[in-house]
Amino acid sequence: MSEGAGGRGSSATRDAELGSAVERARGGDEEAFAVAYRMVYPGLLGYVRGLVGADAEDVAAEAWLEIARDLGRFRGDGAGFRGWTAVIARNRALDHLRRERSRPRPAPIEQDVLDLPAAADTSGEALDALSTDRALALVKGLPRDQAEAVLLRVVLGLDGPAAARVLGKRPGAVRSAAHRGLRRLARELGLRGR
């Protein structure tokens, strides 16, 4: 019934392992902190990349520093930890975007690069490579509410209620935004694959 990143063991098993690692990390176990990092950081980086693009590694690293600093204040299970980290990463990403808007940019190259045709542009390949930079660029082209819902649900594997808490919205609104975003991506991929 739960929607998630899929394919890497059950969500409940992964969440239990993550919750255990986080609890041990809160007690000072550095190895457990490394386990939690390896379980959460790749999805978190994908989520941030979908929000800020090329600066994702810097923003995600800044978010992870805050996560490490405030770990002792966290209370909850593995799924709660993923949601908590997503809130922190989202806040750092929004801060970054605000700073970027206030700075003059010499030349917007990114959109020109995104508009270049790919060598092999079939929908099957695109769906298989959902975690690639190209797919994240497609997600970034969605309206913001849809992009964030897709990233939280698909990349981070959060369920509807957890994604809703991150975004400060009702679960139904997040499920609807994710559905609309995925449907729009499917249409776009279908058009490009023909």
Tab-separated table of C-alpha atoms in Angstrom:
chain	number	residue	atom	x	y	z
A	1	MET	CA	0.000	0.000	0.000
A	2	SER	CA	2.893	2.351	0.777
A	3	GLU	CA	4.518	4.105	-2.143
A	4	GLY	CA	8.271	4.414	-2.049
A	5	ALA	CA	11.546	4.291	-3.873
A	6	GLY	CA	10.959	0.573	-4.484
A	7	GLY	CA	13.251	-2.254	-5.376
A	8	ARG	CA	15.658	-2.082	-2.430
A	9	GLY	CA	13.960	-4.216	0.202
A	10	SER	CA	10.760	-3.381	1.947
A	11	SER	CA	10.125	0.151	3.142
A	12	ALA	CA	9.415	-1.117	6.644
A	13	THR	CA	12.733	-2.989	6.779
A	14	ARG	CA	14.696	0.010	5.459
A	15	ASP	CA	12.904	2.353	7.861
A	16	ALA	CA	13.589	0.036	10.815
A	17	GLU	CA	17.289	-0.198	9.874
A	18	LEU	CA	17.489	3.576	9.444
A	19	GLY	CA	15.673	4.220	12.725
A	20	SER	CA	18.072	1.931	14.555
A	21	ALA	CA	21.109	3.602	12.965
A	22	VAL	CA	19.799	7.077	13.812
A	23	GLU	CA	19.147	6.105	17.424
A	24	ARG	CA	22.691	4.749	17.761
A	25	ALA	CA	24.100	7.826	16.001
A	26	ARG	CA	22.280	10.072	18.463
A	27	GLY	CA	24.246	8.221	21.165
A	28	GLY	CA	27.552	9.061	19.458
A	29	ASP	CA	28.078	5.944	17.304
A	30	GLU	CA	29.985	7.284	14.278
A	31	GLU	CA	29.589	4.066	12.298
A	32	ALA	CA	25.810	4.238	12.763
A	33	PHE	CA	25.878	7.868	11.605
A	34	ALA	CA	27.703	6.717	8.449
A	35	VAL	CA	25.003	4.068	7.867
A	36	ALA	CA	22.267	6.692	8.212
A	37	TYR	CA	24.160	8.989	5.857
A	38	ARG	CA	24.529	6.268	3.198
A	39	MET	CA	20.838	5.422	3.452
A	40	VAL	CA	19.514	8.983	3.255
A	41	TYR	CA	22.026	11.201	1.466
A	42	PRO	CA	21.668	9.902	-2.130
A	43	GLY	CA	17.907	10.508	-2.160
A	44	LEU	CA	18.334	13.807	-0.364
A	45	LEU	CA	20.878	14.910	-2.972
A	46	GLY	CA	18.463	13.950	-5.761
A	47	TYR	CA	15.698	15.944	-4.107
A	48	VAL	CA	17.928	19.010	-3.703
A	49	ARG	CA	19.216	18.641	-7.284
A	50	GLY	CA	15.610	18.814	-8.451
A	51	LEU	CA	15.159	22.071	-6.537
A	52	VAL	CA	18.427	23.932	-7.175
A	53	GLY	CA	20.154	22.190	-10.084
A	54	ALA	CA	23.921	22.418	-10.389
A	55	ASP	CA	24.479	23.749	-6.868
A	56	ALA	CA	22.838	20.687	-5.317
A	57	GLU	CA	25.981	19.155	-3.822
A	58	ASP	CA	26.854	22.355	-1.962
A	59	VAL	CA	23.296	22.851	-0.711
A	60	ALA	CA	22.909	19.183	0.295
A	61	ALA	CA	26.250	19.290	2.126
A	62	GLU	CA	25.130	22.420	3.980
A	63	ALA	CA	21.874	20.669	4.881
A	64	TRP	CA	23.749	17.579	6.071
A	65	LEU	CA	25.945	19.713	8.331
A	66	GLU	CA	22.790	21.097	9.931
A	67	ILE	CA	21.369	17.571	10.237
A	68	ALA	CA	24.548	16.370	11.969
A	69	ARG	CA	24.572	19.382	14.284
A	70	ASP	CA	20.917	18.968	15.298
A	71	LEU	CA	20.738	15.159	15.351
A	72	GLY	CA	20.451	15.105	19.146
A	73	ARG	CA	17.162	17.028	18.899
A	74	PHE	CA	15.556	14.557	16.475
A	75	ARG	CA	12.918	12.220	17.890
A	76	GLY	CA	11.287	9.610	15.716
A	77	ASP	CA	11.714	6.556	13.525
A	78	GLY	CA	13.444	5.974	10.186
A	79	ALA	CA	10.619	7.368	8.074
A	80	GLY	CA	10.416	10.368	10.388
A	81	PHE	CA	14.156	10.922	9.989
A	82	ARG	CA	13.887	10.948	6.188
A	83	GLY	CA	11.082	13.498	6.459
A	84	TRP	CA	13.019	15.602	8.971
A	85	THR	CA	16.088	15.633	6.712
A	86	ALA	CA	13.896	16.592	3.741
A	87	VAL	CA	12.536	19.606	5.637
A	88	ILE	CA	16.057	20.769	6.464
A	89	ALA	CA	17.261	20.227	2.895
A	90	ARG	CA	14.229	22.025	1.491
A	91	ASN	CA	14.838	25.010	3.759
A	92	ARG	CA	18.501	25.186	2.713
A	93	ALA	CA	17.461	24.900	-0.956
A	94	LEU	CA	14.879	27.684	-0.629
A	95	ASP	CA	17.474	29.870	1.113
A	96	HIS	CA	19.887	29.165	-1.723
A	97	LEU	CA	17.264	30.038	-4.353
A	98	ARG	CA	16.460	33.315	-2.572
A	99	ARG	CA	20.159	34.219	-2.509
A	100	GLU	CA	20.498	33.327	-6.177
A	101	ARG	CA	17.532	35.517	-7.159
A	102	SER	CA	19.080	38.464	-5.386
A	103	ARG	CA	22.390	38.111	-7.278
A	104	PRO	CA	22.765	39.275	-10.863
A	105	ARG	CA	23.588	36.405	-13.230
A	106	PRO	CA	25.900	37.129	-16.190
A	107	ALA	CA	24.431	34.621	-18.689
A	108	PRO	CA	21.821	31.913	-18.171
A	109	ILE	CA	23.544	28.972	-19.876
A	110	GLU	CA	21.620	26.241	-18.051
A	111	GLN	CA	18.414	26.520	-20.117
A	112	ASP	CA	20.384	26.414	-23.379
A	113	VAL	CA	22.084	23.217	-22.238
A	114	LEU	CA	18.778	21.677	-21.145
A	115	ASP	CA	17.249	22.425	-24.563
A	116	LEU	CA	19.922	20.472	-26.472
A	117	PRO	CA	18.550	17.227	-27.916
A	118	ALA	CA	19.793	14.029	-26.337
A	119	ALA	CA	21.550	11.423	-28.494
A	120	ALA	CA	19.119	8.596	-27.628
A	121	ASP	CA	15.851	10.109	-26.525
A	122	THR	CA	13.351	7.275	-26.040
A	123	SER	CA	10.778	7.197	-23.276
A	124	GLY	CA	11.901	3.722	-22.146
A	125	GLU	CA	15.460	4.904	-21.583
A	126	ALA	CA	14.227	8.026	-19.830
A	127	LEU	CA	11.991	6.049	-17.474
A	128	ASP	CA	14.836	3.622	-16.725
A	129	ALA	CA	17.107	6.560	-15.901
A	130	LEU	CA	14.695	8.425	-13.585
A	131	SER	CA	17.519	9.204	-11.138
A	132	THR	CA	19.790	10.792	-13.753
A	133	ASP	CA	20.512	14.466	-14.151
A	134	ARG	CA	18.451	14.558	-17.337
A	135	ALA	CA	15.386	13.177	-15.590
A	136	LEU	CA	15.855	15.639	-12.748
A	137	ALA	CA	16.043	18.424	-15.317
A	138	LEU	CA	12.671	17.238	-16.670
A	139	VAL	CA	11.242	17.200	-13.159
A	140	LYS	CA	12.639	20.686	-12.597
A	141	GLY	CA	10.557	21.822	-15.597
A	142	LEU	CA	7.348	20.921	-13.760
A	143	PRO	CA	5.421	23.505	-11.757
A	144	ARG	CA	7.109	23.788	-8.358
A	145	ASP	CA	4.386	22.021	-6.339
A	146	GLN	CA	4.389	19.082	-8.746
A	147	ALA	CA	8.192	18.888	-8.925
A	148	GLU	CA	8.581	18.853	-5.156
A	149	ALA	CA	5.832	16.273	-4.724
A	150	VAL	CA	7.421	13.986	-7.344
A	151	LEU	CA	10.885	14.391	-5.822
A	152	LEU	CA	9.693	13.701	-2.288
A	153	ARG	CA	7.531	10.727	-3.259
A	154	VAL	CA	9.747	9.112	-5.933
A	155	VAL	CA	13.324	10.174	-5.189
A	156	LEU	CA	13.168	10.270	-1.391
A	157	GLY	CA	10.469	7.604	-1.158
A	158	LEU	CA	8.346	9.494	1.370
A	159	ASP	CA	4.733	8.450	1.749
A	160	GLY	CA	1.914	10.968	1.236
A	161	PRO	CA	1.595	12.109	4.862
A	162	ALA	CA	5.378	12.532	5.294
A	163	ALA	CA	5.695	14.474	2.029
A	164	ALA	CA	2.734	16.618	3.113
A	165	ARG	CA	4.477	17.476	6.400
A	166	VAL	CA	7.626	18.513	4.513
A	167	LEU	CA	5.621	20.783	2.215
A	168	GLY	CA	3.153	22.008	4.822
A	169	LYS	CA	0.189	20.742	2.770
A	170	ARG	CA	-2.565	18.145	3.075
A	171	PRO	CA	-1.634	14.588	1.985
A	172	GLY	CA	-4.329	14.605	-0.694
A	173	ALA	CA	-2.918	17.785	-2.211
A	174	VAL	CA	0.562	16.245	-2.333
A	175	ARG	CA	-0.719	12.980	-3.851
A	176	SER	CA	-2.627	14.987	-6.452
A	177	ALA	CA	0.395	17.172	-7.285
A	178	ALA	CA	2.619	14.082	-7.587
A	179	HIS	CA	0.043	12.384	-9.828
A	180	ARG	CA	-0.278	15.457	-12.080
A	181	GLY	CA	3.507	15.811	-12.246
A	182	LEU	CA	4.087	12.159	-13.121
A	183	ARG	CA	1.309	12.269	-15.718
A	184	ARG	CA	2.867	15.383	-17.273
A	185	LEU	CA	6.309	13.737	-17.317
A	186	ALA	CA	4.831	10.634	-18.972
A	187	ARG	CA	3.222	12.788	-21.685
A	188	GLU	CA	6.471	14.661	-22.277
A	189	LEU	CA	8.497	11.459	-22.423
A	190	GLY	CA	5.953	9.913	-24.772
A	191	LEU	CA	6.185	12.861	-27.145
A	192	ARG	CA	9.979	12.829	-27.169
A	193	GLY	CA	10.163	9.079	-27.705
A	194	ARG	CA	8.236	9.215	-31.014
